[in-house]
Amino acid sequence: MKDLEPILLPGIEAKRPLIIAGPCSAETEEQVMRTAKELASQGIKIFRAGIWKPRTKPGGFEGVGVEGLTWLKRVKEETEMYISTEVATERHVFEALKHGIDMLWIGARTPFAVQEIADALKGVDIPVLIKNPVNPDLELWIGAVERIYNAGIHKLGVIHRGFSTYDKQIYRNQPQWHIPIELRRRMPNLPIYCDPSHMGGKRELIAPLSQQAMDLGYDGLIVETHCEPDCAWSDKNQQITPDVLNYILHMLVIRDTTQTTENLAELRSQIDILDNQLLELLSKRMRISREIGQYKKEHSMPVLQATRYDEILSKRISQAMELGM
């Protein structure tokens, strides 16, 4: 994929980070316009809003539908911002293009619809971003990118929004940074954008996650921004006001040095990520060990079982040596 084209739209500077911002959902015309105008006044060039909202469970707000596209069109006309939204079906693509949407993204819940969307996009010159799948499956993510690329779309990028896990801890979706790092190694020309809103699930995590994404050389951020986040109809806890977004962006430290193996900042950042993962794994191991201890206590078993202890030591030492440790 060496012939990938820059996602940059006319009039947008080629510098990090590219910012895409707007509410999780387009709720009312007034809410969309108010948020867009506040963002435009701060120099944000690309407005995002969910028109169709696939929800995990039925009963939640699932978007206003096609009517919301007319609101986005008005945003474009009155603020001169570019407009973007998520598509999940062929019909979504046709409606979005008919209403002059400038950029599309494909959500994490639609891996089986990717080919249908790719077919609908044939012959269209529009930037497309592809979110990582719900499960931590790099090949599935790459496959989605390849399907859209094979449809003739060469203005491509991906959105890292984290991966679902049963064992919820700090984040709504675990970052698993090593997966996009491996994606960049395999597809170095593919722009990567971070979605700290869905990754963290809490507005207070947006700033640190955004900084970590910048430290890892991500190309931009897609941040859920609402004029009144506490009144949002969907995902209110992970949305911030345009003023807060402006503050976060001004606090970001952008390191534009060439990323090489001699760049200690990136290597140290990878060490920090791996250390966090190790600590999480050790924490899980300790919880299981406590359960074993409780079982032994309830069944009057000795704490130390020499055969098992010897087996663990022998196997782990052998594995470590094979791994060059």
mmCIF file of N, CA and C in Angstrom, residues 50-158:
data_model
loop_
_atom_site.group_PDB
_atom_site.id
_atom_site.type_symbol
_atom_site.label_atom_id
_atom_site.label_comp_id
_atom_site.label_asym_id
_atom_site.label_seq_id
_atom_site.Cartn_x
_atom_site.Cartn_y
_atom_site.Cartn_z
ATOM 1 N N GLY A 50 -22.321 11.300 15.187
ATOM 2 C CA GLY A 50 -22.954 10.031 14.849
ATOM 3 C C GLY A 50 -24.386 10.240 14.396
ATOM 4 N N ILE A 51 -24.718 9.724 13.243
ATOM 5 C CA ILE A 51 -26.078 9.831 12.699
ATOM 6 C C ILE A 51 -26.844 8.535 12.951
ATOM 7 N N TRP A 52 -26.181 7.416 12.689
ATOM 8 C CA TRP A 52 -26.731 6.095 13.012
ATOM 9 C C TRP A 52 -25.851 5.537 14.122
ATOM 10 N N LYS A 53 -26.439 5.158 15.241
ATOM 11 C CA LYS A 53 -25.664 4.742 16.398
ATOM 12 C C LYS A 53 -25.951 3.288 16.756
ATOM 13 N N PRO A 54 -25.096 2.352 16.305
ATOM 14 C CA PRO A 54 -25.281 0.959 16.721
ATOM 15 C C PRO A 54 -24.988 0.845 18.217
ATOM 16 N N ARG A 55 -25.926 0.356 18.998
ATOM 17 C CA ARG A 55 -25.750 0.255 20.440
ATOM 18 C C ARG A 55 -25.521 -1.189 20.854
ATOM 19 N N THR A 56 -24.833 -1.359 21.965
ATOM 20 C CA THR A 56 -24.556 -2.697 22.481
ATOM 21 C C THR A 56 -25.846 -3.408 22.857
ATOM 22 N N LYS A 57 -26.784 -2.663 23.475
ATOM 23 C CA LYS A 57 -28.061 -3.245 23.881
ATOM 24 C C LYS A 57 -29.211 -2.451 23.261
ATOM 25 N N PRO A 58 -30.355 -3.108 23.019
ATOM 26 C CA PRO A 58 -31.508 -2.376 22.480
ATOM 27 C C PRO A 58 -32.075 -1.425 23.531
ATOM 28 N N GLY A 59 -32.764 -0.396 23.072
ATOM 29 C CA GLY A 59 -33.401 0.530 23.992
ATOM 30 C C GLY A 59 -32.661 1.839 24.148
ATOM 31 N N GLY A 60 -31.374 1.864 23.774
ATOM 32 C CA GLY A 60 -30.609 3.096 23.842
ATOM 33 C C GLY A 60 -30.882 3.976 22.632
ATOM 34 N N PHE A 61 -30.414 5.203 22.699
ATOM 35 C CA PHE A 61 -30.593 6.131 21.580
ATOM 36 C C PHE A 61 -29.778 5.654 20.383
ATOM 37 N N GLU A 62 -30.424 5.429 19.259
ATOM 38 C CA GLU A 62 -29.768 4.851 18.095
ATOM 39 C C GLU A 62 -29.618 5.832 16.939
ATOM 40 N N GLY A 63 -29.649 7.119 17.270
ATOM 41 C CA GLY A 63 -29.393 8.125 16.252
ATOM 42 C C GLY A 63 -30.654 8.684 15.618
ATOM 43 N N VAL A 64 -30.527 9.891 15.084
ATOM 44 C CA VAL A 64 -31.695 10.548 14.466
ATOM 45 C C VAL A 64 -31.895 10.126 13.021
ATOM 46 N N GLY A 65 -30.870 9.506 12.430
ATOM 47 C CA GLY A 65 -31.009 9.061 11.054
ATOM 48 C C GLY A 65 -30.754 10.161 10.031
ATOM 49 N N VAL A 66 -31.318 9.987 8.856
ATOM 50 C CA VAL A 66 -31.022 10.848 7.713
ATOM 51 C C VAL A 66 -31.253 12.326 8.009
ATOM 52 N N GLU A 67 -32.225 12.625 8.841
ATOM 53 C CA GLU A 67 -32.505 14.033 9.164
ATOM 54 C C GLU A 67 -31.252 14.737 9.676
ATOM 55 N N GLY A 68 -30.434 14.019 10.451
ATOM 56 C CA GLY A 68 -29.231 14.615 11.006
ATOM 57 C C GLY A 68 -28.212 15.003 9.944
ATOM 58 N N LEU A 69 -28.252 14.358 8.797
ATOM 59 C CA LEU A 69 -27.315 14.701 7.723
ATOM 60 C C LEU A 69 -27.571 16.110 7.199
ATOM 61 N N THR A 70 -28.824 16.546 7.237
ATOM 62 C CA THR A 70 -29.120 17.920 6.806
ATOM 63 C C THR A 70 -28.529 18.925 7.794
ATOM 64 N N TRP A 71 -28.454 18.541 9.071
ATOM 65 C CA TRP A 71 -27.828 19.420 10.062
ATOM 66 C C TRP A 71 -26.325 19.529 9.809
ATOM 67 N N LEU A 72 -25.707 18.397 9.473
ATOM 68 C CA LEU A 72 -24.273 18.420 9.172
ATOM 69 C C LEU A 72 -24.000 19.256 7.926
ATOM 70 N N LYS A 73 -24.901 19.153 6.956
ATOM 71 C CA LYS A 73 -24.748 19.959 5.742
ATOM 72 C C LYS A 73 -24.797 21.450 6.081
ATOM 73 N N ARG A 74 -25.651 21.796 7.028
ATOM 74 C CA ARG A 74 -25.735 23.187 7.458
ATOM 75 C C ARG A 74 -24.441 23.613 8.169
ATOM 76 N N VAL A 75 -23.867 22.698 8.970
ATOM 77 C CA VAL A 75 -22.579 22.975 9.616
ATOM 78 C C VAL A 75 -21.535 23.348 8.566
ATOM 79 N N LYS A 76 -21.495 22.565 7.508
ATOM 80 C CA LYS A 76 -20.535 22.792 6.432
ATOM 81 C C LYS A 76 -20.750 24.147 5.766
ATOM 82 N N GLU A 77 -21.992 24.475 5.543
ATOM 83 C CA GLU A 77 -22.314 25.739 4.857
ATOM 84 C C GLU A 77 -22.020 26.963 5.725
ATOM 85 N N GLU A 78 -22.318 26.875 7.023
ATOM 86 C CA GLU A 78 -22.218 28.052 7.886
ATOM 87 C C GLU A 78 -20.860 28.208 8.574
ATOM 88 N N THR A 79 -20.114 27.119 8.742
ATOM 89 C CA THR A 79 -18.817 27.211 9.440
ATOM 90 C C THR A 79 -17.636 26.929 8.525
ATOM 91 N N GLU A 80 -17.915 26.375 7.338
ATOM 92 C CA GLU A 80 -16.876 25.964 6.388
ATOM 93 C C GLU A 80 -16.012 24.827 6.949
ATOM 94 N N MET A 81 -16.521 24.130 7.945
ATOM 95 C CA MET A 81 -15.842 22.938 8.445
ATOM 96 C C MET A 81 -16.138 21.765 7.513
ATOM 97 N N TYR A 82 -15.226 20.792 7.483
ATOM 98 C CA TYR A 82 -15.518 19.532 6.825
ATOM 99 C C TYR A 82 -16.376 18.703 7.778
ATOM 100 N N ILE A 83 -17.178 17.799 7.236
ATOM 101 C CA ILE A 83 -18.090 17.013 8.067
ATOM 102 C C ILE A 83 -17.840 15.520 7.862
ATOM 103 N N SER A 84 -18.003 14.767 8.949
ATOM 104 C CA SER A 84 -17.718 13.331 8.893
ATOM 105 C C SER A 84 -18.709 12.571 9.769
ATOM 106 N N THR A 85 -18.949 11.319 9.418
ATOM 107 C CA THR A 85 -19.829 10.478 10.210
ATOM 108 C C THR A 85 -19.497 9.010 9.982
ATOM 109 N N GLU A 86 -20.075 8.159 10.826
ATOM 110 C CA GLU A 86 -19.864 6.713 10.725
ATOM 111 C C GLU A 86 -20.903 6.086 9.813
ATOM 112 N N VAL A 87 -20.477 5.114 9.016
ATOM 113 C CA VAL A 87 -21.402 4.352 8.174
ATOM 114 C C VAL A 87 -21.251 2.869 8.485
ATOM 115 N N ALA A 88 -22.378 2.168 8.425
ATOM 116 C CA ALA A 88 -22.348 0.737 8.731
ATOM 117 C C ALA A 88 -23.007 -0.113 7.649
ATOM 118 N N THR A 89 -23.662 0.536 6.680
ATOM 119 C CA THR A 89 -24.345 -0.202 5.617
ATOM 120 C C THR A 89 -24.181 0.540 4.293
ATOM 121 N N GLU A 90 -24.553 -0.144 3.218
ATOM 122 C CA GLU A 90 -24.528 0.457 1.888
ATOM 123 C C GLU A 90 -25.434 1.688 1.841
ATOM 124 N N ARG A 91 -26.614 1.596 2.450
ATOM 125 C CA ARG A 91 -27.550 2.726 2.456
ATOM 126 C C ARG A 91 -26.931 3.930 3.170
ATOM 127 N N HIS A 92 -26.252 3.687 4.281
ATOM 128 C CA HIS A 92 -25.601 4.785 4.994
ATOM 129 C C HIS A 92 -24.617 5.513 4.074
ATOM 130 N N VAL A 93 -23.840 4.744 3.326
ATOM 131 C CA VAL A 93 -22.851 5.336 2.421
ATOM 132 C C VAL A 93 -23.544 6.235 1.396
ATOM 133 N N PHE A 94 -24.595 5.719 0.751
ATOM 134 C CA PHE A 94 -25.278 6.493 -0.288
ATOM 135 C C PHE A 94 -25.880 7.772 0.288
ATOM 136 N N GLU A 95 -26.505 7.673 1.457
ATOM 137 C CA GLU A 95 -27.116 8.856 2.076
ATOM 138 C C GLU A 95 -26.049 9.876 2.470
ATOM 139 N N ALA A 96 -24.938 9.396 3.032
ATOM 140 C CA ALA A 96 -23.866 10.307 3.446
ATOM 141 C C ALA A 96 -23.283 11.039 2.244
ATOM 142 N N LEU A 97 -23.024 10.316 1.171
ATOM 143 C CA LEU A 97 -22.460 10.944 -0.031
ATOM 144 C C LEU A 97 -23.451 11.925 -0.645
ATOM 145 N N LYS A 98 -24.727 11.581 -0.624
ATOM 146 C CA LYS A 98 -25.767 12.446 -1.194
ATOM 147 C C LYS A 98 -25.839 13.786 -0.452
ATOM 148 N N HIS A 99 -25.509 13.763 0.850
ATOM 149 C CA HIS A 99 -25.580 14.976 1.657
ATOM 150 C C HIS A 99 -24.230 15.685 1.790
ATOM 151 N N GLY A 100 -23.268 15.271 0.988
ATOM 152 C CA GLY A 100 -21.999 15.987 0.933
ATOM 153 C C GLY A 100 -21.042 15.735 2.079
ATOM 154 N N ILE A 101 -21.145 14.565 2.741
ATOM 155 C CA ILE A 101 -20.201 14.233 3.812
ATOM 156 C C ILE A 101 -18.796 14.131 3.213
ATOM 157 N N ASP A 102 -17.817 14.706 3.903
ATOM 158 C CA ASP A 102 -16.454 14.786 3.372
ATOM 159 C C ASP A 102 -15.564 13.625 3.791
ATOM 160 N N MET A 103 -15.874 12.985 4.913
ATOM 161 C CA MET A 103 -15.041 11.910 5.425
ATOM 162 C C MET A 103 -15.937 10.897 6.129
ATOM 163 N N LEU A 104 -15.631 9.619 5.959
ATOM 164 C CA LEU A 104 -16.410 8.556 6.587
ATOM 165 C C LEU A 104 -15.516 7.735 7.504
ATOM 166 N N TRP A 105 -16.137 7.125 8.508
ATOM 167 C CA TRP A 105 -15.400 6.102 9.237
ATOM 168 C C TRP A 105 -16.299 4.891 9.434
ATOM 169 N N ILE A 106 -15.651 3.754 9.539
ATOM 170 C CA ILE A 106 -16.351 2.478 9.712
ATOM 171 C C ILE A 106 -16.130 2.037 11.145
ATOM 172 N N GLY A 107 -17.210 1.723 11.851
ATOM 173 C CA GLY A 107 -17.140 1.441 13.271
ATOM 174 C C GLY A 107 -16.598 0.073 13.615
ATOM 175 N N ALA A 108 -16.375 -0.114 14.915
ATOM 176 C CA ALA A 108 -15.766 -1.346 15.409
ATOM 177 C C ALA A 108 -16.716 -2.533 15.363
ATOM 178 N N ARG A 109 -18.023 -2.272 15.332
ATOM 179 C CA ARG A 109 -18.995 -3.371 15.403
ATOM 180 C C ARG A 109 -19.412 -3.898 14.042
ATOM 181 N N THR A 110 -18.780 -3.441 12.955
ATOM 182 C CA THR A 110 -19.285 -3.799 11.622
ATOM 183 C C THR A 110 -18.276 -4.544 10.746
ATOM 184 N N PRO A 111 -17.527 -5.530 11.275
ATOM 185 C CA PRO A 111 -16.535 -6.187 10.419
ATOM 186 C C PRO A 111 -17.131 -6.927 9.234
ATOM 187 N N PHE A 112 -18.342 -7.474 9.410
ATOM 188 C CA PHE A 112 -18.924 -8.255 8.324
ATOM 189 C C PHE A 112 -19.599 -7.374 7.274
ATOM 190 N N ALA A 113 -19.762 -6.085 7.577
ATOM 191 C CA ALA A 113 -20.358 -5.169 6.613
ATOM 192 C C ALA A 113 -19.297 -4.460 5.786
ATOM 193 N N VAL A 114 -18.028 -4.705 6.065
ATOM 194 C CA VAL A 114 -16.958 -3.956 5.405
ATOM 195 C C VAL A 114 -16.987 -4.150 3.897
ATOM 196 N N GLN A 115 -17.202 -5.376 3.429
ATOM 197 C CA GLN A 115 -17.209 -5.612 1.992
ATOM 198 C C GLN A 115 -18.383 -4.902 1.326
ATOM 199 N N GLU A 116 -19.535 -4.901 1.976
ATOM 200 C CA GLU A 116 -20.705 -4.183 1.434
ATOM 201 C C GLU A 116 -20.394 -2.679 1.325
ATOM 202 N N ILE A 117 -19.749 -2.146 2.355
ATOM 203 C CA ILE A 117 -19.391 -0.724 2.341
ATOM 204 C C ILE A 117 -18.345 -0.460 1.260
ATOM 205 N N ALA A 118 -17.373 -1.373 1.148
ATOM 206 C CA ALA A 118 -16.329 -1.224 0.119
ATOM 207 C C ALA A 118 -16.945 -1.189 -1.273
ATOM 208 N N ASP A 119 -17.901 -2.076 -1.521
ATOM 209 C CA ASP A 119 -18.547 -2.101 -2.838
ATOM 210 C C ASP A 119 -19.292 -0.797 -3.111
ATOM 211 N N ALA A 120 -19.915 -0.238 -2.061
ATOM 212 C CA ALA A 120 -20.664 1.005 -2.232
ATOM 213 C C ALA A 120 -19.742 2.197 -2.487
ATOM 214 N N LEU A 121 -18.481 2.076 -2.073
ATOM 215 C CA LEU A 121 -17.534 3.185 -2.210
ATOM 216 C C LEU A 121 -16.739 3.159 -3.519
ATOM 217 N N LYS A 122 -16.912 2.134 -4.317
ATOM 218 C CA LYS A 122 -16.139 2.033 -5.557
ATOM 219 C C LYS A 122 -16.372 3.249 -6.444
ATOM 220 N N GLY A 123 -15.266 3.843 -6.891
ATOM 221 C CA GLY A 123 -15.350 5.001 -7.759
ATOM 222 C C GLY A 123 -15.512 6.319 -7.032
ATOM 223 N N VAL A 124 -15.511 6.292 -5.698
ATOM 224 C CA VAL A 124 -15.684 7.515 -4.906
ATOM 225 C C VAL A 124 -14.336 7.952 -4.347
ATOM 226 N N ASP A 125 -14.034 9.235 -4.428
ATOM 227 C CA ASP A 125 -12.777 9.771 -3.895
ATOM 228 C C ASP A 125 -13.072 10.471 -2.570
ATOM 229 N N ILE A 126 -12.984 9.724 -1.477
ATOM 230 C CA ILE A 126 -13.316 10.263 -0.165
ATOM 231 C C ILE A 126 -12.430 9.585 0.880
ATOM 232 N N PRO A 127 -11.944 10.335 1.867
ATOM 233 C CA PRO A 127 -11.147 9.700 2.926
ATOM 234 C C PRO A 127 -12.022 8.770 3.778
ATOM 235 N N VAL A 128 -11.459 7.622 4.146
ATOM 236 C CA VAL A 128 -12.175 6.652 4.980
ATOM 237 C C VAL A 128 -11.263 6.212 6.116
ATOM 238 N N LEU A 129 -11.790 6.249 7.321
ATOM 239 C CA LEU A 129 -11.074 5.776 8.504
ATOM 240 C C LEU A 129 -11.741 4.492 8.989
ATOM 241 N N ILE A 130 -10.941 3.550 9.463
ATOM 242 C CA ILE A 130 -11.465 2.252 9.887
ATOM 243 C C ILE A 130 -11.086 2.013 11.343
ATOM 244 N N LYS A 131 -12.106 1.896 12.192
ATOM 245 C CA LYS A 131 -11.838 1.633 13.608
ATOM 246 C C LYS A 131 -11.377 0.198 13.805
ATOM 247 N N ASN A 132 -10.595 0.007 14.878
ATOM 248 C CA ASN A 132 -10.192 -1.366 15.179
ATOM 249 C C ASN A 132 -11.420 -2.193 15.554
ATOM 250 N N PRO A 133 -11.389 -3.502 15.267
ATOM 251 C CA PRO A 133 -12.517 -4.360 15.643
ATOM 252 C C PRO A 133 -12.649 -4.431 17.162
ATOM 253 N N VAL A 134 -13.809 -4.877 17.620
ATOM 254 C CA VAL A 134 -14.055 -4.965 19.061
ATOM 255 C C VAL A 134 -13.024 -5.872 19.732
ATOM 256 N N ASN A 135 -12.750 -7.008 19.104
ATOM 257 C CA ASN A 135 -11.787 -7.949 19.671
ATOM 258 C C ASN A 135 -10.370 -7.615 19.213
ATOM 259 N N PRO A 136 -9.358 -7.923 20.023
ATOM 260 C CA PRO A 136 -7.967 -7.605 19.670
ATOM 261 C C PRO A 136 -7.430 -8.521 18.574
ATOM 262 N N ASP A 137 -7.887 -8.296 17.355
ATOM 263 C CA ASP A 137 -7.540 -9.136 16.212
ATOM 264 C C ASP A 137 -6.908 -8.255 15.130
ATOM 265 N N LEU A 138 -5.588 -8.239 15.069
ATOM 266 C CA LEU A 138 -4.887 -7.387 14.109
ATOM 267 C C LEU A 138 -5.193 -7.788 12.676
ATOM 268 N N GLU A 139 -5.279 -9.085 12.406
ATOM 269 C CA GLU A 139 -5.524 -9.534 11.034
ATOM 270 C C GLU A 139 -6.904 -9.077 10.539
ATOM 271 N N LEU A 140 -7.896 -9.078 11.425
ATOM 272 C CA LEU A 140 -9.229 -8.608 11.055
ATOM 273 C C LEU A 140 -9.183 -7.123 10.716
ATOM 274 N N TRP A 141 -8.420 -6.379 11.470
ATOM 275 C CA TRP A 141 -8.274 -4.931 11.237
ATOM 276 C C TRP A 141 -7.595 -4.687 9.889
ATOM 277 N N ILE A 142 -6.497 -5.399 9.655
ATOM 278 C CA ILE A 142 -5.783 -5.255 8.384
ATOM 279 C C ILE A 142 -6.675 -5.692 7.217
ATOM 280 N N GLY A 143 -7.443 -6.745 7.425
ATOM 281 C CA GLY A 143 -8.340 -7.223 6.371
ATOM 282 C C GLY A 143 -9.361 -6.167 5.966
ATOM 283 N N ALA A 144 -9.877 -5.445 6.959
ATOM 284 C CA ALA A 144 -10.842 -4.376 6.666
ATOM 285 C C ALA A 144 -10.175 -3.267 5.859
ATOM 286 N N VAL A 145 -8.960 -2.914 6.231
ATOM 287 C CA VAL A 145 -8.209 -1.887 5.493
ATOM 288 C C VAL A 145 -8.004 -2.330 4.048
ATOM 289 N N GLU A 146 -7.629 -3.584 3.858
ATOM 290 C CA GLU A 146 -7.362 -4.096 2.509
ATOM 291 C C GLU A 146 -8.628 -4.118 1.657
ATOM 292 N N ARG A 147 -9.759 -4.436 2.265
ATOM 293 C CA ARG A 147 -11.017 -4.453 1.510
ATOM 294 C C ARG A 147 -11.377 -3.060 0.992
ATOM 295 N N ILE A 148 -11.223 -2.057 1.835
ATOM 296 C CA ILE A 148 -11.527 -0.687 1.414
ATOM 297 C C ILE A 148 -10.503 -0.220 0.377
ATOM 298 N N TYR A 149 -9.245 -0.573 0.572
ATOM 299 C CA TYR A 149 -8.195 -0.205 -0.376
ATOM 300 C C TYR A 149 -8.470 -0.831 -1.745
ATOM 301 N N ASN A 150 -8.878 -2.091 -1.747
ATOM 302 C CA ASN A 150 -9.156 -2.789 -3.011
ATOM 303 C C ASN A 150 -10.366 -2.217 -3.742
ATOM 304 N N ALA A 151 -11.185 -1.447 -3.028
ATOM 305 C CA ALA A 151 -12.325 -0.786 -3.673
ATOM 306 C C ALA A 151 -11.899 0.502 -4.372
ATOM 307 N N GLY A 152 -10.600 0.826 -4.276
ATOM 308 C CA GLY A 152 -10.096 2.022 -4.944
ATOM 309 C C GLY A 152 -9.967 3.230 -4.041
ATOM 310 N N ILE A 153 -10.218 3.056 -2.747
ATOM 311 C CA ILE A 153 -10.078 4.151 -1.781
ATOM 312 C C ILE A 153 -8.640 4.157 -1.278
ATOM 313 N N HIS A 154 -7.888 5.183 -1.625
ATOM 314 C CA HIS A 154 -6.483 5.249 -1.225
ATOM 315 C C HIS A 154 -6.206 6.345 -0.205
ATOM 316 N N LYS A 155 -7.234 7.116 0.143
ATOM 317 C CA LYS A 155 -7.120 8.063 1.260
ATOM 318 C C LYS A 155 -7.642 7.346 2.500
ATOM 319 N N LEU A 156 -6.755 6.572 3.095
ATOM 320 C CA LEU A 156 -7.154 5.648 4.152
ATOM 321 C C LEU A 156 -6.430 5.952 5.445
ATOM 322 N N GLY A 157 -7.096 5.679 6.555
ATOM 323 C CA GLY A 157 -6.476 5.757 7.861
ATOM 324 C C GLY A 157 -7.216 4.823 8.799
ATOM 325 N N VAL A 158 -6.687 4.647 10.001
ATOM 326 C CA VAL A 158 -7.358 3.800 10.990
ATOM 327 C C VAL A 158 -7.550 4.587 12.281
#
